[in-house]
mmCIF file of C-alpha atoms and ligand atoms in Angstrom:
data_model
loop_
_atom_site.group_PDB
_atom_site.id
_atom_site.type_symbol
_atom_site.label_atom_id
_atom_site.label_comp_id
_atom_site.label_asym_id
_atom_site.label_seq_id
_atom_site.Cartn_x
_atom_site.Cartn_y
_atom_site.Cartn_z
ATOM 1 C CA MET E 1 -40.154 -77.955 10.105
ATOM 2 C CA VAL E 2 -39.222 -76.846 13.619
ATOM 3 C CA ALA E 3 -35.960 -74.922 13.630
ATOM 4 C CA GLN E 4 -33.169 -75.236 16.131
ATOM 5 C CA ALA E 5 -33.162 -71.636 17.389
ATOM 6 C CA LYS E 6 -29.771 -70.658 18.699
ATOM 7 C CA ASP E 7 -28.972 -67.422 20.460
ATOM 8 C CA PRO E 8 -28.286 -64.893 19.016
ATOM 9 C CA ILE E 9 -29.879 -65.446 15.596
ATOM 10 C CA THR E 10 -28.654 -63.700 12.439
ATOM 11 C CA VAL E 11 -31.184 -63.608 9.599
ATOM 12 C CA LEU E 12 -30.966 -62.571 5.959
ATOM 13 C CA GLY E 13 -34.244 -60.886 4.983
ATOM 14 C CA ILE E 14 -35.540 -60.429 1.425
ATOM 15 C CA GLU E 15 -38.402 -58.137 0.359
ATOM 16 C CA THR E 16 -39.845 -58.134 -3.183
ATOM 17 C CA SER E 17 -43.599 -57.741 -2.677
ATOM 18 C CA CYS E 18 -44.002 -54.414 -4.482
ATOM 19 C CA ASP E 19 -41.565 -51.943 -6.063
ATOM 20 C CA GLU E 20 -38.618 -52.083 -3.651
ATOM 21 C CA THR E 21 -35.967 -54.751 -4.094
ATOM 22 C CA ALA E 22 -34.521 -55.090 -0.612
ATOM 23 C CA ALA E 23 -32.117 -57.280 1.373
ATOM 24 C CA ALA E 24 -30.974 -56.878 4.972
ATOM 25 C CA ILE E 25 -29.164 -58.650 7.785
ATOM 26 C CA VAL E 26 -30.542 -58.430 11.318
ATOM 27 C CA THR E 27 -29.352 -60.113 14.504
ATOM 28 C CA ARG E 28 -31.812 -60.923 17.268
ATOM 29 C CA LEU E 29 -29.915 -60.952 20.537
ATOM 30 C CA GLY E 30 -30.543 -63.324 23.425
ATOM 31 C CA ASN E 31 -32.367 -60.600 25.363
ATOM 32 C CA GLY E 32 -34.933 -60.222 22.545
ATOM 33 C CA HIS E 33 -33.514 -56.967 21.195
ATOM 34 C CA GLY E 34 -32.536 -56.523 17.569
ATOM 35 C CA GLU E 35 -29.574 -55.068 15.755
ATOM 36 C CA ILE E 36 -29.593 -54.079 12.086
ATOM 37 C CA LEU E 37 -26.274 -55.042 10.480
ATOM 38 C CA SER E 38 -27.278 -53.853 7.012
ATOM 39 C CA ASN E 39 -30.406 -52.623 5.243
ATOM 40 C CA VAL E 40 -30.200 -52.315 1.454
ATOM 41 C CA VAL E 41 -33.149 -50.958 -0.549
ATOM 42 C CA ARG E 42 -33.010 -50.603 -4.330
ATOM 43 C CA SER E 43 -36.048 -48.560 -5.278
ATOM 44 C CA GLN E 44 -37.631 -49.080 -8.693
ATOM 45 C CA LEU E 45 -39.413 -45.733 -8.489
ATOM 46 C CA ASP E 46 -37.914 -44.391 -11.730
ATOM 47 C CA LEU E 47 -39.139 -47.444 -13.676
ATOM 48 C CA HIS E 48 -42.764 -46.913 -12.617
ATOM 49 C CA ALA E 49 -42.981 -43.116 -12.345
ATOM 50 C CA ALA E 50 -44.031 -42.656 -15.980
ATOM 51 C CA TYR E 51 -47.085 -44.894 -15.387
ATOM 52 C CA GLY E 52 -48.240 -43.138 -12.186
ATOM 53 C CA GLY E 53 -48.239 -46.449 -10.310
ATOM 54 C CA VAL E 54 -46.503 -49.822 -9.985
ATOM 55 C CA VAL E 55 -46.609 -52.031 -13.112
ATOM 56 C CA PRO E 56 -46.467 -55.662 -11.857
ATOM 57 C CA GLU E 57 -44.601 -57.111 -14.877
ATOM 58 C CA ILE E 58 -41.945 -54.407 -14.788
ATOM 59 C CA ALA E 59 -41.573 -54.851 -11.030
ATOM 60 C CA ALA E 60 -41.055 -58.621 -11.253
ATOM 61 C CA ARG E 61 -38.441 -58.278 -13.979
ATOM 62 C CA ALA E 62 -36.595 -55.555 -12.063
ATOM 63 C CA HIS E 63 -36.507 -57.743 -8.920
ATOM 64 C CA VAL E 64 -34.783 -60.470 -10.956
ATOM 65 C CA GLU E 65 -32.191 -57.948 -12.140
ATOM 66 C CA LEU E 66 -31.567 -56.202 -8.807
ATOM 67 C CA LEU E 67 -31.866 -58.890 -6.131
ATOM 68 C CA ASP E 68 -28.470 -60.651 -6.416
ATOM 69 C CA ALA E 69 -26.578 -57.386 -6.021
ATOM 70 C CA ALA E 70 -28.801 -56.253 -3.143
ATOM 71 C CA ILE E 71 -28.115 -59.490 -1.214
ATOM 72 C CA LEU E 72 -24.364 -59.338 -1.833
ATOM 73 C CA GLN E 73 -24.314 -55.702 -0.716
ATOM 74 C CA ALA E 74 -26.275 -56.555 2.443
ATOM 75 C CA LEU E 75 -23.752 -59.304 3.287
ATOM 76 C CA ALA E 76 -20.779 -57.034 2.521
ATOM 77 C CA GLU E 77 -22.098 -54.179 4.669
ATOM 78 C CA ALA E 78 -22.739 -56.631 7.511
ATOM 79 C CA LYS E 79 -19.203 -58.004 6.972
ATOM 80 C CA LEU E 80 -20.610 -61.514 6.742
ATOM 81 C CA GLY E 81 -20.501 -64.405 4.303
ATOM 82 C CA PHE E 82 -23.387 -66.818 3.752
ATOM 83 C CA ASP E 83 -21.875 -68.956 6.541
ATOM 84 C CA GLY E 84 -22.670 -66.150 9.003
ATOM 85 C CA VAL E 85 -26.403 -66.389 8.262
ATOM 86 C CA ASP E 86 -28.492 -68.657 10.544
ATOM 87 C CA ALA E 87 -31.722 -68.432 8.536
ATOM 88 C CA VAL E 88 -33.242 -66.815 5.447
ATOM 89 C CA ALA E 89 -36.593 -64.991 5.553
ATOM 90 C CA ALA E 90 -38.527 -63.667 2.565
ATOM 91 C CA THR E 91 -41.867 -61.949 2.090
ATOM 92 C CA ALA E 92 -44.387 -64.561 0.926
ATOM 93 C CA GLY E 93 -47.341 -62.158 0.760
ATOM 94 C CA PRO E 94 -49.489 -60.190 0.503
ATOM 95 C CA GLY E 95 -48.241 -58.492 -2.655
ATOM 96 C CA LEU E 96 -47.666 -58.823 -6.376
ATOM 97 C CA VAL E 97 -47.210 -62.535 -7.046
ATOM 98 C CA GLY E 98 -44.525 -62.186 -9.751
ATOM 99 C CA GLY E 99 -42.259 -60.224 -7.436
ATOM 100 C CA LEU E 100 -42.986 -62.453 -4.443
ATOM 101 C CA ILE E 101 -41.940 -65.544 -6.410
ATOM 102 C CA VAL E 102 -38.583 -63.924 -7.255
ATOM 103 C CA GLY E 103 -37.744 -63.245 -3.590
ATOM 104 C CA LEU E 104 -39.142 -66.536 -2.319
ATOM 105 C CA THR E 105 -37.257 -68.636 -4.859
ATOM 106 C CA MET E 106 -34.021 -66.859 -3.989
ATOM 107 C CA ALA E 107 -34.552 -67.300 -0.240
ATOM 108 C CA LYS E 108 -35.473 -70.965 -0.567
ATOM 109 C CA SER E 109 -32.454 -71.644 -2.790
ATOM 110 C CA ILE E 110 -30.039 -70.051 -0.316
ATOM 111 C CA ALA E 111 -31.656 -71.875 2.622
ATOM 112 C CA LEU E 112 -31.483 -75.202 0.775
ATOM 113 C CA ALA E 113 -27.884 -74.705 -0.377
ATOM 114 C CA ARG E 114 -26.683 -73.608 3.081
ATOM 115 C CA GLY E 115 -28.833 -76.039 5.085
ATOM 116 C CA VAL E 116 -30.448 -73.304 7.200
ATOM 117 C CA PRO E 117 -34.117 -72.695 8.033
ATOM 118 C CA PHE E 118 -36.377 -70.724 5.694
ATOM 119 C CA ILE E 119 -39.121 -68.446 6.994
ATOM 120 C CA ALA E 120 -42.054 -67.279 4.831
ATOM 121 C CA VAL E 121 -42.910 -63.850 6.216
ATOM 122 C CA ASN E 122 -46.228 -62.021 6.066
ATOM 123 C CA HIS E 123 -45.357 -58.483 4.913
ATOM 124 C CA LEU E 124 -48.047 -57.009 7.173
ATOM 125 C CA GLU E 125 -46.664 -58.891 10.177
ATOM 126 C CA ALA E 126 -43.237 -57.450 9.385
ATOM 127 C CA HIS E 127 -44.661 -53.892 9.452
ATOM 128 C CA ALA E 128 -46.547 -54.783 12.649
ATOM 129 C CA LEU E 129 -43.445 -56.065 14.487
ATOM 130 C CA THR E 130 -41.029 -53.292 13.442
ATOM 131 C CA ALA E 131 -41.474 -51.339 16.690
ATOM 132 C CA GLY E 132 -39.977 -54.336 18.521
ATOM 133 C CA LEU E 133 -36.832 -53.904 16.443
ATOM 134 C CA THR E 134 -36.611 -50.105 16.634
ATOM 135 C CA ASP E 135 -37.891 -49.480 20.166
ATOM 136 C CA GLY E 136 -37.705 -52.839 21.910
ATOM 137 C CA LEU E 137 -41.485 -52.558 22.326
ATOM 138 C CA SER E 138 -43.267 -55.424 24.091
ATOM 139 C CA PHE E 139 -46.834 -56.623 23.419
ATOM 140 C CA PRO E 140 -49.661 -55.635 23.250
ATOM 141 C CA TYR E 141 -50.030 -52.384 21.307
ATOM 142 C CA LEU E 142 -52.313 -50.711 18.807
ATOM 143 C CA LEU E 143 -51.044 -50.457 15.228
ATOM 144 C CA LEU E 144 -52.142 -48.043 12.510
ATOM 145 C CA LEU E 145 -50.713 -49.340 9.237
ATOM 146 C CA VAL E 146 -51.032 -46.804 6.429
ATOM 147 C CA SER E 147 -49.212 -47.435 3.152
ATOM 148 C CA GLY E 148 -49.815 -47.494 -0.589
ATOM 149 C CA GLY E 149 -51.435 -50.911 -0.332
ATOM 150 C CA HIS E 150 -52.802 -51.125 3.212
ATOM 151 C CA THR E 151 -54.925 -49.186 5.678
ATOM 152 C CA GLN E 152 -55.568 -51.103 8.874
ATOM 153 C CA LEU E 153 -56.004 -50.670 12.601
ATOM 154 C CA LEU E 154 -54.894 -53.783 14.485
ATOM 155 C CA ILE E 155 -54.236 -54.948 18.010
ATOM 156 C CA VAL E 156 -50.818 -56.613 18.016
ATOM 157 C CA LYS E 157 -51.093 -59.131 20.859
ATOM 158 C CA ASP E 158 -48.038 -61.261 20.099
ATOM 159 C CA VAL E 159 -46.113 -62.681 17.157
ATOM 160 C CA GLY E 160 -48.779 -64.348 15.000
ATOM 161 C CA ASP E 161 -51.652 -63.032 17.140
ATOM 162 C CA TYR E 162 -53.511 -60.044 15.680
ATOM 163 C CA GLU E 163 -56.997 -58.652 15.986
ATOM 164 C CA ARG E 164 -58.080 -56.448 13.113
ATOM 165 C CA LEU E 165 -60.288 -53.618 14.285
ATOM 166 C CA GLY E 166 -60.553 -51.608 11.087
ATOM 167 C CA THR E 167 -59.715 -51.729 7.395
ATOM 168 C CA THR E 168 -60.527 -49.781 4.245
ATOM 169 C CA LEU E 169 -63.664 -50.438 2.244
ATOM 170 C CA ASP E 170 -62.023 -49.185 -0.951
ATOM 171 C CA ASP E 171 -58.727 -47.298 -1.499
ATOM 172 C CA ALA E 172 -55.711 -47.495 0.791
ATOM 173 C CA LEU E 173 -54.624 -44.189 2.300
ATOM 174 C CA GLY E 174 -51.357 -43.910 0.340
ATOM 175 C CA GLU E 175 -53.254 -44.878 -2.798
ATOM 176 C CA ALA E 176 -55.697 -42.001 -2.117
ATOM 177 C CA PHE E 177 -52.749 -39.584 -1.847
ATOM 178 C CA ASP E 178 -51.310 -40.983 -5.093
ATOM 179 C CA LYS E 179 -54.630 -40.650 -6.942
ATOM 180 C CA ALA E 180 -55.164 -37.124 -5.578
ATOM 181 C CA ALA E 181 -51.717 -36.101 -6.830
ATOM 182 C CA LYS E 182 -52.347 -37.678 -10.224
ATOM 183 C CA LEU E 183 -55.627 -35.856 -10.785
ATOM 184 C CA LEU E 184 -54.001 -32.555 -9.782
ATOM 185 C CA GLY E 185 -51.172 -33.164 -12.265
ATOM 186 C CA LEU E 186 -48.523 -33.694 -9.553
ATOM 187 C CA GLY E 187 -45.756 -36.316 -9.527
ATOM 188 C CA TYR E 188 -45.549 -39.889 -8.229
ATOM 189 C CA PRO E 189 -45.472 -41.010 -5.453
ATOM 190 C CA GLY E 190 -48.217 -38.572 -4.612
ATOM 191 C CA GLY E 191 -48.026 -38.385 -0.810
ATOM 192 C CA PRO E 192 -44.871 -36.259 -0.551
ATOM 193 C CA GLU E 193 -46.115 -34.051 -3.448
ATOM 194 C CA VAL E 194 -49.488 -33.411 -1.809
ATOM 195 C CA GLU E 195 -47.798 -32.673 1.525
ATOM 196 C CA LYS E 196 -45.356 -30.245 -0.120
ATOM 197 C CA HIS E 197 -48.090 -28.285 -1.956
ATOM 198 C CA ALA E 198 -50.407 -28.378 1.079
ATOM 199 C CA ALA E 199 -47.758 -26.567 3.120
ATOM 200 C CA ARG E 200 -48.313 -23.379 1.102
ATOM 201 C CA GLY E 201 -52.102 -23.711 0.789
ATOM 202 C CA ARG E 202 -55.195 -23.071 2.901
ATOM 203 C CA ALA E 203 -57.668 -25.831 3.763
ATOM 204 C CA SER E 204 -60.468 -23.617 2.444
ATOM 205 C CA ILE E 205 -62.232 -26.040 0.072
ATOM 206 C CA LYS E 206 -64.990 -28.116 1.593
ATOM 207 C CA LEU E 207 -64.449 -31.878 1.257
ATOM 208 C CA PRO E 208 -66.337 -34.786 2.877
ATOM 209 C CA ARG E 209 -65.028 -36.897 5.758
ATOM 210 C CA PRO E 210 -66.506 -40.366 5.007
ATOM 211 C CA MET E 211 -67.082 -42.773 7.938
ATOM 212 C CA LEU E 212 -66.494 -40.090 10.583
ATOM 213 C CA GLY E 213 -68.140 -41.111 13.848
ATOM 214 C CA ARG E 214 -68.980 -44.664 12.731
ATOM 215 C CA PRO E 215 -68.652 -47.139 15.632
ATOM 216 C CA GLU E 216 -66.335 -49.553 13.778
ATOM 217 C CA PRO E 217 -62.981 -47.973 12.895
ATOM 218 C CA HIS E 218 -63.139 -48.703 9.169
ATOM 219 C CA PHE E 219 -62.087 -46.296 6.431
ATOM 220 C CA SER E 220 -63.528 -45.291 3.075
ATOM 221 C CA LEU E 221 -61.542 -42.952 0.859
ATOM 222 C CA ALA E 222 -63.056 -43.305 -2.619
ATOM 223 C CA GLY E 223 -65.741 -40.655 -1.962
ATOM 224 C CA LEU E 224 -63.143 -38.136 -0.810
ATOM 225 C CA LYS E 225 -61.181 -38.695 -4.007
ATOM 226 C CA THR E 226 -64.321 -38.207 -6.128
ATOM 227 C CA ALA E 227 -65.201 -35.009 -4.246
ATOM 228 C CA LEU E 228 -61.667 -33.727 -4.862
ATOM 229 C CA ARG E 229 -62.084 -34.447 -8.575
ATOM 230 C CA HIS E 230 -65.346 -32.472 -8.667
ATOM 231 C CA GLU E 231 -63.728 -29.510 -6.885
ATOM 232 C CA ALA E 232 -60.731 -29.637 -9.225
ATOM 233 C CA MET E 233 -63.085 -29.599 -12.237
ATOM 234 C CA ALA E 234 -65.117 -26.747 -10.763
ATOM 235 C CA HIS E 235 -61.945 -24.659 -10.282
ATOM 236 C CA ALA E 236 -60.363 -25.487 -13.681
ATOM 237 C CA PRO E 237 -58.019 -24.287 -15.050
ATOM 238 C CA LEU E 238 -56.083 -24.784 -11.831
ATOM 239 C CA SER E 239 -53.734 -22.078 -10.636
ATOM 240 C CA ASP E 240 -50.781 -22.961 -8.418
ATOM 241 C CA GLU E 241 -52.629 -21.374 -5.541
ATOM 242 C CA THR E 242 -55.768 -23.472 -6.074
ATOM 243 C CA ILE E 243 -53.668 -26.642 -6.351
ATOM 244 C CA ALA E 244 -52.088 -25.779 -3.002
ATOM 245 C CA ASP E 245 -55.521 -25.131 -1.449
ATOM 246 C CA LEU E 246 -56.898 -28.394 -2.855
ATOM 247 C CA CYS E 247 -53.893 -30.293 -1.427
ATOM 248 C CA ALA E 248 -54.279 -28.620 1.983
ATOM 249 C CA SER E 249 -58.033 -29.325 2.006
ATOM 250 C CA PHE E 250 -57.493 -32.969 1.019
ATOM 251 C CA GLN E 251 -54.789 -33.458 3.634
ATOM 252 C CA GLU E 252 -56.937 -31.908 6.381
ATOM 253 C CA ALA E 253 -59.833 -34.200 5.458
ATOM 254 C CA VAL E 254 -57.472 -37.197 5.692
ATOM 255 C CA VAL E 255 -56.133 -35.992 9.037
ATOM 256 C CA ASP E 256 -59.662 -35.650 10.454
ATOM 257 C CA ILE E 257 -60.646 -39.104 9.192
ATOM 258 C CA VAL E 258 -57.527 -40.858 10.488
ATOM 259 C CA SER E 259 -57.654 -39.087 13.877
ATOM 260 C CA ASP E 260 -61.312 -40.013 14.343
ATOM 261 C CA ARG E 261 -60.864 -43.644 13.278
ATOM 262 C CA THR E 262 -57.773 -44.047 15.463
ATOM 263 C CA ALA E 263 -59.527 -42.544 18.508
ATOM 264 C CA ARG E 264 -62.324 -45.042 17.952
ATOM 265 C CA ALA E 265 -59.803 -47.915 17.784
ATOM 266 C CA ILE E 266 -58.178 -46.703 21.012
ATOM 267 C CA ALA E 267 -61.572 -46.901 22.751
ATOM 268 C CA ILE E 268 -62.093 -50.461 21.491
ATOM 269 C CA TYR E 269 -58.529 -51.446 22.513
ATOM 270 C CA GLU E 270 -59.216 -50.196 26.058
ATOM 271 C CA LYS E 271 -62.514 -52.017 26.204
ATOM 272 C CA LEU E 272 -61.077 -55.321 24.948
ATOM 273 C CA LEU E 273 -57.796 -55.338 26.887
ATOM 274 C CA GLY E 274 -58.712 -53.346 29.994
ATOM 275 C CA ALA E 275 -57.292 -50.157 31.484
ATOM 276 C CA ASP E 276 -54.090 -51.879 32.642
ATOM 277 C CA ALA E 277 -52.949 -52.858 29.123
ATOM 278 C CA GLN E 278 -49.908 -51.087 27.692
ATOM 279 C CA ARG E 279 -51.052 -47.804 26.081
ATOM 280 C CA VAL E 280 -48.986 -47.470 22.926
ATOM 281 C CA LEU E 281 -50.000 -46.495 19.393
ATOM 282 C CA VAL E 282 -47.559 -47.482 16.632
ATOM 283 C CA VAL E 283 -47.859 -45.964 13.154
ATOM 284 C CA ALA E 284 -46.176 -47.747 10.234
ATOM 285 C CA GLY E 285 -46.219 -47.581 6.431
ATOM 286 C CA GLY E 286 -45.139 -44.885 3.978
ATOM 287 C CA VAL E 287 -47.936 -42.455 4.874
ATOM 288 C CA ALA E 288 -46.478 -42.237 8.403
ATOM 289 C CA ALA E 289 -43.872 -39.924 6.815
ATOM 290 C CA ASN E 290 -46.561 -37.207 6.576
ATOM 291 C CA GLN E 291 -45.644 -34.623 9.220
ATOM 292 C CA ARG E 292 -49.122 -33.097 9.448
ATOM 293 C CA LEU E 293 -50.670 -36.529 10.041
ATOM 294 C CA LYS E 294 -47.977 -37.400 12.558
ATOM 295 C CA ALA E 295 -48.646 -34.203 14.549
ATOM 296 C CA ALA E 296 -52.390 -34.936 14.559
ATOM 297 C CA LEU E 297 -51.815 -38.516 15.748
ATOM 298 C CA GLU E 298 -49.469 -37.218 18.436
ATOM 299 C CA LYS E 299 -52.400 -35.130 19.696
ATOM 300 C CA THR E 300 -54.890 -38.017 19.460
ATOM 301 C CA ALA E 301 -52.511 -40.286 21.384
ATOM 302 C CA ARG E 302 -51.861 -37.656 24.071
ATOM 303 C CA GLU E 303 -55.585 -37.012 24.553
ATOM 304 C CA HIS E 304 -56.065 -40.724 25.302
ATOM 305 C CA ASP E 305 -52.947 -41.073 27.417
ATOM 306 C CA PHE E 306 -51.253 -43.224 24.764
ATOM 307 C CA ARG E 307 -47.591 -43.053 23.754
ATOM 308 C CA LEU E 308 -47.021 -42.644 20.000
ATOM 309 C CA ILE E 309 -44.211 -44.562 18.320
ATOM 310 C CA VAL E 310 -43.383 -43.902 14.664
ATOM 311 C CA PRO E 311 -40.336 -45.878 13.514
ATOM 312 C CA PRO E 312 -37.847 -43.891 11.400
ATOM 313 C CA PRO E 313 -39.008 -43.398 7.768
ATOM 314 C CA ALA E 314 -36.533 -45.933 6.335
ATOM 315 C CA LEU E 315 -38.106 -48.630 8.537
ATOM 316 C CA CYS E 316 -41.706 -47.421 8.062
ATOM 317 C CA THR E 317 -41.598 -47.762 4.287
ATOM 318 C CA ASP E 318 -40.938 -51.124 2.664
ATOM 319 C CA ASN E 319 -37.571 -52.606 3.638
ATOM 320 C CA ALA E 320 -35.979 -55.985 4.301
ATOM 321 C CA ALA E 321 -34.778 -55.315 7.868
ATOM 322 C CA MET E 322 -38.390 -55.710 8.987
ATOM 323 C CA ILE E 323 -38.620 -58.996 7.069
ATOM 324 C CA ALA E 324 -35.411 -60.308 8.668
ATOM 325 C CA TRP E 325 -36.682 -59.204 12.101
ATOM 326 C CA ALA E 326 -40.085 -60.888 11.648
ATOM 327 C CA GLY E 327 -38.205 -64.018 10.528
ATOM 328 C CA ALA E 328 -35.968 -63.873 13.615
ATOM 329 C CA GLU E 329 -38.963 -63.373 15.924
ATOM 330 C CA ARG E 330 -40.652 -66.426 14.430
ATOM 331 C CA LEU E 331 -37.500 -68.545 14.500
ATOM 332 C CA ALA E 332 -36.894 -67.628 18.149
ATOM 333 C CA ARG E 333 -40.306 -69.169 18.848
ATOM 334 C CA GLY E 334 -39.402 -72.348 16.967
ATOM 335 C CA LEU E 335 -41.334 -71.383 13.831
ATOM 336 C CA SER E 336 -39.990 -71.913 10.320
ATOM 337 C CA ASP E 337 -41.472 -72.995 6.983
ATOM 338 C CA ASP E 338 -41.418 -75.727 4.445
ATOM 339 C CA LEU E 339 -39.704 -75.001 1.120
ATOM 340 C CA ALA E 340 -43.094 -75.588 -0.522
ATOM 341 C CA ALA E 341 -44.528 -72.425 1.094
ATOM 342 C CA PRO E 342 -46.390 -70.563 -1.679
ATOM 343 C CA ALA E 343 -46.538 -66.896 -2.676
ATOM 344 C CA ARG E 344 -49.809 -65.372 -1.504
ATOM 345 C CA ALA E 345 -51.428 -62.375 -3.199
ATOM 346 C CA ARG E 346 -53.715 -62.004 -0.179
ATOM 347 C CA TRP E 347 -52.767 -62.943 3.364
ATOM 348 C CA PRO E 348 -54.807 -61.242 6.099
ATOM 349 C CA LEU E 349 -53.202 -60.964 9.540
ATOM 350 C CA ASP E 350 -56.487 -61.724 11.233
ATOM 351 C CA PRO E 351 -58.299 -64.319 9.099
ATOM 352 C CA ASP E 352 -61.152 -64.440 11.619
ATOM 353 C CA ALA E 353 -61.990 -60.743 11.320
ATOM 354 C CA PRO E 354 -65.647 -60.288 10.414
ATOM 355 C CA PRO E 355 -66.190 -58.770 6.973
ATOM 356 C CA ALA E 356 -66.205 -54.963 7.015
ATOM 357 C CA LEU E 357 -69.239 -53.074 5.766
ATOM 358 C CA GLY E 358 -69.801 -53.003 2.017
ATOM 359 C CA ALA E 359 -68.260 -54.977 -0.781
ATOM 360 C CA GLY E 360 -64.757 -55.175 -2.200
ATOM 361 C CA VAL E 361 -62.999 -55.026 1.160
ATOM 362 C CA LYS E 362 -59.237 -55.346 1.059
ATOM 363 C CA ALA E 363 -57.850 -57.717 3.672
HETATM 364 O O1 LIG V 1 -45.031 -48.249 2.756
HETATM 365 P P1 LIG V 1 -44.758 -47.702 1.385
HETATM 366 O O2 LIG V 1 -43.394 -47.172 1.097
HETATM 367 O O3 LIG V 1 -45.049 -48.745 0.280
HETATM 368 C C1 LIG V 1 -46.179 -49.544 0.259
HETATM 369 O O4 LIG V 1 -47.201 -49.065 -0.261
HETATM 370 O O5 LIG V 1 -46.121 -50.683 0.785
HETATM 371 O O6 LIG V 1 -45.848 -46.538 1.153
HETATM 372 C C2 LIG V 1 -45.886 -45.788 -0.019
HETATM 373 C C3 LIG V 1 -47.080 -44.866 0.069
HETATM 374 C C4 LIG V 1 -47.351 -44.137 -1.235
HETATM 375 O O7 LIG V 1 -48.727 -44.242 -1.539
HETATM 376 C C5 LIG V 1 -46.960 -42.706 -0.913
HETATM 377 O O8 LIG V 1 -47.691 -41.739 -1.661
HETATM 378 C C6 LIG V 1 -47.250 -42.619 0.562
HETATM 379 O O9 LIG V 1 -46.855 -43.868 1.072
HETATM 380 N N1 LIG V 1 -46.488 -41.536 1.197
HETATM 381 C C7 LIG V 1 -47.060 -40.447 1.758
HETATM 382 C C8 LIG V 1 -45.989 -39.608 2.153
HETATM 383 N N2 LIG V 1 -44.809 -40.222 1.831
HETATM 384 C C9 LIG V 1 -45.140 -41.407 1.249
HETATM 385 N N3 LIG V 1 -48.338 -40.119 1.931
HETATM 386 C C10 LIG V 1 -48.599 -38.928 2.524
HETATM 387 N N4 LIG V 1 -47.640 -38.062 2.914
HETATM 388 C C11 LIG V 1 -46.325 -38.363 2.754
HETATM 389 N N5 LIG V 1 -45.384 -37.489 3.139
HETATM 390 ZN ZN1 LIG V 2 -45.475 -52.273 3.068
#
């Protein structure tokens, strides 16, 4: 279905792909800039903390319980009724299918009842386009997406036009932080815990830096995690001081890996797009909250004459404002979806990307 895009466009966005139940209202103005009218996130963190990770069944059930109230709150904060919404966008993938179906069914129902367009949003595209909402950034730019589920380096050429340069062969970066925290007996989510303990430790324990220097900017983090486990076992029982040193050593290894892989992606970006292309590196996803990593990427960007943009933490981690914005960007280009659009556990942004090295590659 081709939508009748009117200017400005106000979109209700719904996000239920993982463990945040989120609803938001965003207006895309005629000049292409965005305005967030509301951004409601109901985290399910407490429900999953005891398990050290997200439990899909619990997540899906919690979305059912939390979503109505999140949508009503988003409308109330935006001071709008359903009649003020021009379209409804929901995450259709990638993610946990049970949760996706909850958000999609809600979005489709509202769109059908109100007679407005429905947009099935790719969660990764929403992360990729967020800098357009927060900074009015134009295309193209280089994106480093680092979250609990994703680790990718992509060229964002336009809405719907992505070239994947690098991905992870095994664990995602946030997942590696979470697993590191778990094996050191720290809380969940692990990233903030590891960062906190690292701040009072020394990076004195030798850990590997897998993939460093490889020509393609892929990542592999499983070996680092295994090496950390061996070091933790060798130092057992762990004192507070050793835990801090292990965290600092792990974080420094991650920083070296990400800086190296990003520098490699910058070189490829320059080669593919030419020296005149816009020189901007955007970092998105929950791991972008790590201050040590951010400082290192600031340095990498500066060394290559790139500008670094890191959207504010609330828009880097999972939220529905980015879903509403991606929906508005698509609708403004005449794109909307059929109510039969399915939930998709996997949905790569660049389906033509050649397979990365090794097996078990996450798209
Ligand atoms: O984007 P996000 O909120 O959710 C998705 O995974 O989609 O990212 C959550 C991930 C978790 O793995 C968490 O441990 C990590 O981001 N994270 C961090 C930090 N804060 C959150 N990792 C490293 N340092 C942090 N300060
Ligand atoms: Zn995400």
